[in-house]
Coordinates of C-alpha atoms in Angstrom, one line a residue:
X1 CA 0.0 0.0 0.0
X2 CA 1.4 3.4 -0.9
X3 CA 2.2 6.0 1.8
X4 CA 0.1 9.1 1.9
X5 CA 0.8 12.6 3.2
X6 CA -1.2 15.8 3.6
X7 CA -5.0 16.1 4.2
X8 CA -5.8 12.6 3.1
X9 CA -3.4 10.9 5.4
X10 CA -6.0 10.5 8.1
X11 CA -8.9 10.0 5.8
X12 CA -9.8 6.2 5.5
X13 CA -11.9 7.0 2.5
X14 CA -9.0 8.7 0.6
X15 CA -11.1 11.7 -0.4
X16 CA -14.1 9.9 -1.9
X17 CA -17.6 9.9 -0.5
X18 CA -18.2 6.8 1.6
X19 CA -20.8 4.4 0.4
X20 CA -24.0 3.6 2.4
X21 CA -22.3 0.4 3.6
X22 CA -19.2 2.2 4.8
X23 CA -21.3 4.8 6.6
X24 CA -23.3 2.0 8.3
X25 CA -20.3 0.1 9.5
X26 CA -18.1 3.1 10.0
X27 CA -15.2 1.4 8.2
X28 CA -13.8 1.7 4.7
X29 CA -14.0 -1.3 2.4
X30 CA -10.2 -1.7 2.8
X31 CA -10.6 -2.5 6.5
X32 CA -12.4 -5.7 5.5
X33 CA -9.1 -7.2 4.4
X34 CA -6.9 -6.3 7.3
X35 CA -7.7 -9.2 9.6
X36 CA -7.9 -12.2 7.3
X37 CA -10.2 -13.0 4.4
X38 CA -13.4 -10.9 4.0
X39 CA -16.7 -12.7 4.3
X40 CA -17.1 -12.7 0.5
X41 CA -13.5 -13.7 -0.2
X42 CA -13.8 -17.5 -0.7
X43 CA -10.4 -18.0 -2.4
X44 CA -11.8 -19.1 -5.7
X45 CA -13.9 -17.7 -8.5
X46 CA -17.6 -17.8 -8.1
X47 CA -19.2 -20.9 -9.8
X48 CA -21.5 -18.7 -11.8
X49 CA -18.5 -16.9 -13.3
X50 CA -16.7 -20.1 -14.1
X51 CA -19.9 -21.4 -15.8
X52 CA -20.4 -18.3 -17.9
X53 CA -16.7 -18.1 -18.9
X54 CA -16.8 -21.8 -20.0
X55 CA -19.8 -20.9 -22.2
X56 CA -17.8 -18.1 -23.9
X57 CA -19.7 -15.4 -22.2
X58 CA -16.8 -13.1 -21.8
X59 CA -15.4 -11.3 -24.8
X60 CA -13.2 -8.3 -25.8
X61 CA -11.9 -6.0 -23.0
X62 CA -13.3 -7.1 -19.6
X63 CA -13.8 -4.9 -16.5
X64 CA -14.3 -6.6 -13.1
X65 CA -15.9 -3.8 -11.0
X66 CA -15.3 -4.4 -7.3
X67 CA -12.8 -7.2 -8.0
X68 CA -11.7 -7.7 -4.4
X69 CA -8.7 -10.0 -4.2
X70 CA -9.1 -10.9 -7.9
X71 CA -10.3 -14.5 -8.2
X72 CA -12.9 -13.8 -10.8
X73 CA -10.7 -11.5 -12.8
X74 CA -7.8 -14.0 -12.7
X75 CA -10.0 -16.8 -13.9
X76 CA -11.3 -14.8 -16.9
X77 CA -7.8 -13.5 -17.7
X78 CA -6.4 -17.1 -17.5
X79 CA -8.6 -17.8 -20.6
X80 CA -6.5 -15.3 -22.6
X81 CA -8.8 -12.2 -22.3
X82 CA -7.7 -8.7 -21.5
X83 CA -9.0 -8.0 -18.0
X84 CA -8.9 -5.0 -15.7
X85 CA -10.0 -5.4 -12.1
X86 CA -10.8 -2.3 -10.1
X87 CA -11.6 -1.7 -6.4
X88 CA -11.4 0.9 -3.7
X89 CA -9.6 -1.5 -1.3
X90 CA -5.9 -1.1 -1.8
X91 CA -5.2 -4.1 0.4
X92 CA -7.3 -6.3 -1.7
X93 CA -5.6 -5.0 -4.9
X94 CA -2.2 -5.8 -3.4
X95 CA -3.3 -9.4 -2.7
X96 CA -4.7 -9.7 -6.2
X97 CA -1.5 -8.5 -7.8
X98 CA 0.5 -11.0 -5.8
X99 CA -1.8 -13.8 -7.0
X100 CA -1.4 -12.7 -10.6
X101 CA 2.4 -12.7 -10.2
X102 CA 2.5 -16.1 -8.4
X103 CA 0.2 -17.7 -11.0
X104 CA 1.9 -16.0 -13.9
X105 CA -1.4 -14.6 -15.2
X106 CA -1.5 -11.4 -17.3
X107 CA -4.1 -9.1 -15.7
X108 CA -4.3 -5.5 -14.6
X109 CA -5.6 -4.3 -11.2
X110 CA -6.2 -0.6 -10.4
X111 CA -7.7 1.6 -7.7
X112 CA -10.9 3.1 -8.9
X113 CA -14.2 4.4 -7.5
X114 CA -17.2 2.4 -8.8
X115 CA -19.2 5.7 -9.0
X116 CA -16.6 7.4 -11.2
X117 CA -15.5 4.7 -13.6
X118 CA -15.5 7.2 -16.5
X119 CA -12.4 8.8 -14.9
X120 CA -10.4 5.8 -16.2
X121 CA -11.0 7.0 -19.8
X122 CA -11.5 3.4 -21.0
X123 CA -14.4 1.4 -22.4
X124 CA -15.1 -2.4 -22.1
X125 CA -17.0 -5.0 -24.1
X126 CA -17.9 -7.0 -21.0
X127 CA -18.4 -5.7 -17.4
X128 CA -18.6 -8.1 -14.4
X129 CA -20.2 -7.1 -11.2
X130 CA -19.9 -9.9 -8.7
X131 CA -21.2 -9.0 -5.3
X132 CA -20.9 -5.2 -5.7
X133 CA -24.3 -4.1 -6.7
X134 CA -26.0 -5.4 -3.6
X135 CA -23.8 -3.3 -1.4
X136 CA -25.5 -0.1 -2.7
X137 CA -28.8 1.2 -1.3
X138 CA -31.6 2.3 -3.6
X139 CA -30.4 5.9 -3.6
X140 CA -26.9 4.9 -4.8
X141 CA -27.9 2.5 -7.6
X142 CA -28.7 5.1 -10.3
X143 CA -25.3 6.7 -9.8
X144 CA -23.6 3.3 -10.1
X145 CA -25.5 2.2 -13.1
X146 CA -24.7 5.5 -14.9
X147 CA -21.0 5.0 -14.0
X148 CA -21.1 1.5 -15.5
X149 CA -22.9 2.9 -18.6
X150 CA -20.1 5.4 -19.1
X151 CA -17.5 2.6 -19.7
X152 CA -19.6 -0.1 -21.4
X153 CA -19.4 -0.3 -25.2
X154 CA -22.7 -0.3 -27.2
X155 CA -23.5 -3.9 -27.8
X156 CA -21.5 -4.9 -24.7
X157 CA -22.7 -7.1 -21.9
X158 CA -22.9 -6.5 -18.2
X159 CA -23.2 -9.4 -15.8
X160 CA -24.5 -8.9 -12.3
X161 CA -24.4 -11.5 -9.6
X162 CA -26.1 -10.2 -6.4
X163 CA -27.9 -11.3 -3.3
X164 CA -31.6 -12.0 -4.0
X165 CA -34.6 -11.6 -1.6
X166 CA -35.3 -15.3 -1.8
X167 CA -33.8 -16.2 1.6
X168 CA -32.9 -14.8 5.0
X169 CA -29.5 -13.5 6.1
X170 CA -28.1 -13.0 2.6
X171 CA -26.4 -9.6 2.8
X172 CA -26.7 -5.8 3.1
X173 CA -29.3 -5.0 0.4
X174 CA -30.8 -8.2 -1.2
X175 CA -32.8 -7.3 -4.3
X176 CA -36.0 -8.5 -5.8
X177 CA -36.0 -9.5 -9.5
X178 CA -38.2 -6.4 -10.1
X179 CA -35.7 -4.0 -8.4
X180 CA -32.8 -5.4 -10.4
X181 CA -34.7 -5.1 -13.6
X182 CA -35.8 -1.6 -12.8
X183 CA -32.3 -0.4 -12.2
X184 CA -31.3 -1.0 -15.8
X185 CA -33.8 1.2 -17.7
X186 CA -34.2 0.8 -21.5
X187 CA -34.6 4.6 -21.6
X188 CA -31.0 4.8 -20.4
X189 CA -29.7 2.3 -22.9
X190 CA -30.1 -1.1 -21.2
X191 CA -31.8 -4.3 -22.2
X192 CA -32.2 -6.9 -19.4
X193 CA -31.8 -10.2 -21.4
X194 CA -32.1 -12.5 -18.4
X195 CA -32.3 -12.7 -14.6
X196 CA -31.8 -16.2 -13.4
X197 CA -31.8 -17.8 -9.9
X198 CA -28.2 -18.6 -8.7
X199 CA -26.0 -18.8 -5.7
X200 CA -23.2 -16.7 -4.3
X201 CA -20.5 -18.5 -2.3
X202 CA -19.5 -16.8 1.0
X203 CA -17.6 -17.8 4.0
X204 CA -20.8 -17.8 6.0
X205 CA -23.0 -20.0 3.8
X206 CA -22.3 -23.7 3.4
X207 CA -24.2 -24.0 0.1
X208 CA -24.0 -20.4 -1.0
X209 CA -26.6 -17.6 -0.6
X210 CA -29.6 -17.1 -2.8
X211 CA -28.7 -14.8 -5.7
X212 CA -29.7 -13.4 -9.1
X213 CA -27.5 -13.7 -12.1
X214 CA -28.4 -11.0 -14.6
X215 CA -27.3 -10.7 -18.2
X216 CA -27.7 -7.1 -19.3
X217 CA -27.0 -5.6 -22.8
X218 CA -25.9 -2.1 -23.6
X219 CA -28.2 -0.7 -26.3
X220 CA -29.2 2.5 -27.9
X221 CA -31.5 4.2 -25.3
X222 CA -35.2 4.6 -26.2
X223 CA -35.2 8.2 -25.0
X224 CA -32.2 9.5 -27.0
X225 CA -28.5 9.2 -27.4
X226 CA -26.2 7.6 -24.8
X227 CA -22.5 7.9 -24.1

């Protein structure tokens, strides 16, 4: 982790606005990785991601938004794809980079705010959100979806794996199918191709937690032009 000086030295959020989850817990995401694996860090790629990758679901330049310690990004990159994993947790990124080095996998990891992905100045054919979307409350989702839109090529695909409302004790903001579909409005240039029942593996669920796996396409918006 890089050293800091000046006004941000004592700011655990490094100058960005804390998310609702960080405000609720009083801790930055980075703190989740300071005392061993985080609850969502299972040490392997999520089965849903492995399945989609085996079916050829990832193509072109790939962004893993909220990549954590990199297992999903590393798996996709191991298939020969160009992958960038981004997160706000510098400790997680350092772990991810070490894994890439040790496994000799060509992949890029960078610090980035999920609400300001456009600042990277890059666009992607495939975007993966595995366990990030459900950390945002209803007020934050439009900002995040707009951020994802700013870096997704027209004709590109966004995959979202998030906690569903189908069971108890799943996570911070489990979503209904209707809430997930409503977040990606056709008027803003989205087409929800599918929302399927799935599971997310965690360190607290023996057989995974109930989840939705959504396949969402970036299209021309019905209300006008999109970026």
